[in-house]
mmCIF file of C-alpha atoms in Angstrom:
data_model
loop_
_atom_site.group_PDB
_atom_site.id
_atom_site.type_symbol
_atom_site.label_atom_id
_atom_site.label_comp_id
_atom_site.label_asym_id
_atom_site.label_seq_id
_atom_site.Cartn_x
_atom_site.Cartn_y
_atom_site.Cartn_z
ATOM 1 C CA UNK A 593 0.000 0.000 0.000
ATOM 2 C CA UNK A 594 2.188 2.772 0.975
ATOM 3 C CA UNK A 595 6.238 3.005 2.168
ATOM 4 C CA UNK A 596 7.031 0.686 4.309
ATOM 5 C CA UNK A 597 9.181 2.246 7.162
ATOM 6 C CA UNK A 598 10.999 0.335 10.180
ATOM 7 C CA UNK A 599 9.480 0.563 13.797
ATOM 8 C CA UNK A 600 11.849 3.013 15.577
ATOM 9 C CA UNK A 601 12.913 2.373 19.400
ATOM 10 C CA UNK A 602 10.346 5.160 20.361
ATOM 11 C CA UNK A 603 7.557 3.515 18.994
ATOM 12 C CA UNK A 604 8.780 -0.050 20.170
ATOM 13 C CA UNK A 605 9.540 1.981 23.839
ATOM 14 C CA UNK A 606 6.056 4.000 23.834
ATOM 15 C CA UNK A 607 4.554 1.009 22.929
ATOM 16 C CA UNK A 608 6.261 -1.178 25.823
ATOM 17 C CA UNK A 609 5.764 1.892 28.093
ATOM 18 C CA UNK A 610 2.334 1.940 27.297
ATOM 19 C CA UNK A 611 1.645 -1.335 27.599
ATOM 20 C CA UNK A 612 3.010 -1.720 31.218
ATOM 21 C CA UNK A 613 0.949 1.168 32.732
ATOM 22 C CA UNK A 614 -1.878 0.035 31.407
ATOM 23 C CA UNK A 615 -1.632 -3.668 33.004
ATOM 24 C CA UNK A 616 -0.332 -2.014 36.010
ATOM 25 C CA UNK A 617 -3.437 0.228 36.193
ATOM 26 C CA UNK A 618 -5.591 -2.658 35.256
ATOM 27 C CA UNK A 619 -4.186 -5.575 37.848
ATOM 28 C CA UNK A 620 -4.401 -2.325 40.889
ATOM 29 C CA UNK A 621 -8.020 -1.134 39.649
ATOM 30 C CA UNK A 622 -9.716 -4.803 39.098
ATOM 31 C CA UNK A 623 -7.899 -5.634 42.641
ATOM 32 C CA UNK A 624 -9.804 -2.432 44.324
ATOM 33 C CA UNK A 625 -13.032 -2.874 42.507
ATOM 34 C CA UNK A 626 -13.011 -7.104 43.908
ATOM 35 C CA UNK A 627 -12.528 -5.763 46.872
ATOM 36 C CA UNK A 628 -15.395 -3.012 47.122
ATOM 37 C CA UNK A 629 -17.630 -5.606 45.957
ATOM 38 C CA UNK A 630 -17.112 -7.720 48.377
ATOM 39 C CA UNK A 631 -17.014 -5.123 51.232
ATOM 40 C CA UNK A 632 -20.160 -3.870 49.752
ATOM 41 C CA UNK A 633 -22.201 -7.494 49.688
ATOM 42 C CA UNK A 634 -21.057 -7.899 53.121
ATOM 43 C CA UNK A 635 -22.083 -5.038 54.891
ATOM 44 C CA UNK A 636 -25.386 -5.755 53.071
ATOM 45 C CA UNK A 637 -25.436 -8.835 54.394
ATOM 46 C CA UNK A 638 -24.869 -7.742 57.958
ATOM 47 C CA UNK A 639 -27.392 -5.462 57.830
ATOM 48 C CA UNK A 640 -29.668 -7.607 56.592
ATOM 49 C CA UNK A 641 -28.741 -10.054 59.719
ATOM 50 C CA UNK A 642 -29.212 -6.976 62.117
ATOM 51 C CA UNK A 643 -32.178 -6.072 61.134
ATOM 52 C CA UNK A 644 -31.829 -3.068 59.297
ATOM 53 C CA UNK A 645 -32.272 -4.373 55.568
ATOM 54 C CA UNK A 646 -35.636 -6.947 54.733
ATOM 55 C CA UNK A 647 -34.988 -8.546 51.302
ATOM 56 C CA UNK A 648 -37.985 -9.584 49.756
ATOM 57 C CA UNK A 649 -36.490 -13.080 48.409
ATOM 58 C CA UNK A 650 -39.918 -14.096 47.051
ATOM 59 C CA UNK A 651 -39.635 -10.328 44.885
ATOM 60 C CA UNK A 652 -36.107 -10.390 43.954
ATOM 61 C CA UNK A 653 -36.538 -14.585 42.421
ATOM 62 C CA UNK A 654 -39.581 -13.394 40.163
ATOM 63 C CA UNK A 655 -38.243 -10.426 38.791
ATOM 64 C CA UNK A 656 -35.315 -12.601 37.754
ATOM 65 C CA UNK A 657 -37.524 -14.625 36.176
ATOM 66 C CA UNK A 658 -39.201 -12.266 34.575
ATOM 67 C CA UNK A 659 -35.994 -11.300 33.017
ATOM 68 C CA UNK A 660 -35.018 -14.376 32.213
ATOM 69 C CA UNK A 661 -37.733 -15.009 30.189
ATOM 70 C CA UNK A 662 -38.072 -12.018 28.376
ATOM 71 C CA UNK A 663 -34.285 -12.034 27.097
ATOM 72 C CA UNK A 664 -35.392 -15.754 26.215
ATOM 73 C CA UNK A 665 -37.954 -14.595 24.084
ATOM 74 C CA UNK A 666 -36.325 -11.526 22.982
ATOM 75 C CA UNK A 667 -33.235 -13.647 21.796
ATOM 76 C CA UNK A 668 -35.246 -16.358 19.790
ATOM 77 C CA UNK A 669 -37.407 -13.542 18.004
ATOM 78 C CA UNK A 670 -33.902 -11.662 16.879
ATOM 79 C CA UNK A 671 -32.456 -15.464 15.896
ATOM 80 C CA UNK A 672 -35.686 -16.075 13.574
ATOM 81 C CA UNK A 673 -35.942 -12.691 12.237
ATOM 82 C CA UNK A 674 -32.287 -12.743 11.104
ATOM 83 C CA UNK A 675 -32.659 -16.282 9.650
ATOM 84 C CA UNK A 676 -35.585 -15.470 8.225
ATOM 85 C CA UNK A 677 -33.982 -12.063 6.245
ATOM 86 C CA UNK A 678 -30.512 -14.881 5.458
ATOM 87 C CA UNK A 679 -32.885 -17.452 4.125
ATOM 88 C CA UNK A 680 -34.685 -14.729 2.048
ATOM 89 C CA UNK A 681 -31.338 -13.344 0.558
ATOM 90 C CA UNK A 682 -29.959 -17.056 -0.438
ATOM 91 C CA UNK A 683 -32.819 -17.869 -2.488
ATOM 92 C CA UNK A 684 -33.319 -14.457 -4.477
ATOM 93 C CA UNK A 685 -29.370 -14.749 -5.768
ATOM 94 C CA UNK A 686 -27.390 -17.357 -4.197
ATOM 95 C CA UNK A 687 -24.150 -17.164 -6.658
ATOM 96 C CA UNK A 688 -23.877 -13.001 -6.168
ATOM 97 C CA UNK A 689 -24.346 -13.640 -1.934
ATOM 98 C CA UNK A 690 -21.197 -16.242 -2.181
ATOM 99 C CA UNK A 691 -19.375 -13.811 -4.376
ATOM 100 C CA UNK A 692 -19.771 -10.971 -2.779
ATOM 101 C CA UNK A 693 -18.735 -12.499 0.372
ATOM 102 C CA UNK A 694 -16.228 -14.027 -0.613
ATOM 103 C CA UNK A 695 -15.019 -10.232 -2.109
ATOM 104 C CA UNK A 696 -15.497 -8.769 1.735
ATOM 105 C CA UNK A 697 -13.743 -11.500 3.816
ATOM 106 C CA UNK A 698 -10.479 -11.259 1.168
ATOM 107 C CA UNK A 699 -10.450 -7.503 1.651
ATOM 108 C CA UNK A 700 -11.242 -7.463 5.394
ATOM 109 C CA UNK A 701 -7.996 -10.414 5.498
ATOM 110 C CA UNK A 702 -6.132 -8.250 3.699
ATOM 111 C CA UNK A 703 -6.636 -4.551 5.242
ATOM 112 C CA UNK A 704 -6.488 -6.503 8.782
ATOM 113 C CA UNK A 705 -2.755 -8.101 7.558
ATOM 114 C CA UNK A 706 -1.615 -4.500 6.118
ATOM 115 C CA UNK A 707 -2.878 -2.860 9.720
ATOM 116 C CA UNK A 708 -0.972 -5.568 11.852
ATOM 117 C CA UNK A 709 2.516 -5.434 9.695
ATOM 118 C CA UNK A 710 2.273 -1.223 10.158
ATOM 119 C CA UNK A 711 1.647 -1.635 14.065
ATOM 120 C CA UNK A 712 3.285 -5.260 14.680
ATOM 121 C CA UNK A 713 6.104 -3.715 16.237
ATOM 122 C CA UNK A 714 4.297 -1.230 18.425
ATOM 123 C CA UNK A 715 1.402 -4.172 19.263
ATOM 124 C CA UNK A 716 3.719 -6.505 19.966
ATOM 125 C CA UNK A 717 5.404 -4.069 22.750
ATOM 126 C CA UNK A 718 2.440 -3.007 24.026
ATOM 127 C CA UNK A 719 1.093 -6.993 24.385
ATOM 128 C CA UNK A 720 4.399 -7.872 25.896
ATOM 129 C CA UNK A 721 4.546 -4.426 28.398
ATOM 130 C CA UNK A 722 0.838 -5.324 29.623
ATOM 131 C CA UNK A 723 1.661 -9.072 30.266
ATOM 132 C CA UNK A 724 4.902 -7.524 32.456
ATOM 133 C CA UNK A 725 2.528 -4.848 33.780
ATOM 134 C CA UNK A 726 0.026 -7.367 35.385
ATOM 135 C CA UNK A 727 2.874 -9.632 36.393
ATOM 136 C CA UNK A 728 4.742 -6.822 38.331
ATOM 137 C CA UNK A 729 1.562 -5.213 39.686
#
């Protein structure tokens, strides 16, 4: 497509650099947010043993269900409507669907290849400065 240039160290460093604040950052916040959850479902819980909190158990089972079932039927309605709108499109023109296809997946393959061998350098430092950010956090 265009010039193809070498990764400098500053975008291999940045990348690295990047990469280990954000697993740092991730491995401190998802250790703090655990741990507010948890202090937060047990002083629910011992308030609910003192006295303070009733939970309607009876309530909070049938609004699950109601949930439940809903998303149930709201999932199966989506599932039939889009095979109902594939099975419509294979038998008006079955040889243009599997061409044109066939012409999106080779172009998404291909502009997803020339995107990774711009940034592999950069990616790759990031992937490997998370994994050490996490590890060290």
């Amino acid at each position: 497509m265009g010039k193809e240039t070498k990764p400098t160290q500053q975008e291999i460093a940045m990348g690295a650099l990047a990469g280990i604040c954000s697993g740092y950052l991730f491995k401190k916040v998802s250790k703090y947010a655990a741990a507010t959850a948890v202090v937060g479902y047990l002083a629910v819980q011992g308030a609910s043993q003192a006295g303070y909190i009733k939970i309607n158990w009876k309530k909070v089972n049938d609004q699950i269900e109601d949930l439940k079932e809903a998303q149930y039927i709201k999932d199966v309605t989506d599932k039939l409507a889009d095979l109902t709108d594939e099975i419509s499109e294979i038998i008006t023109d079955e040889d243009t669907l599997l061409l044109e296809n066939e012409g999106r997946l080779k172009a998404t393959a291909r502009r997803a290849y020339e995107a990774f061998k711009q940034n592999a350098a950069t990616s790759g430092s990031f992937t490997a400065g998370f994994a050490l950010g996490i590890l060290f956090a």
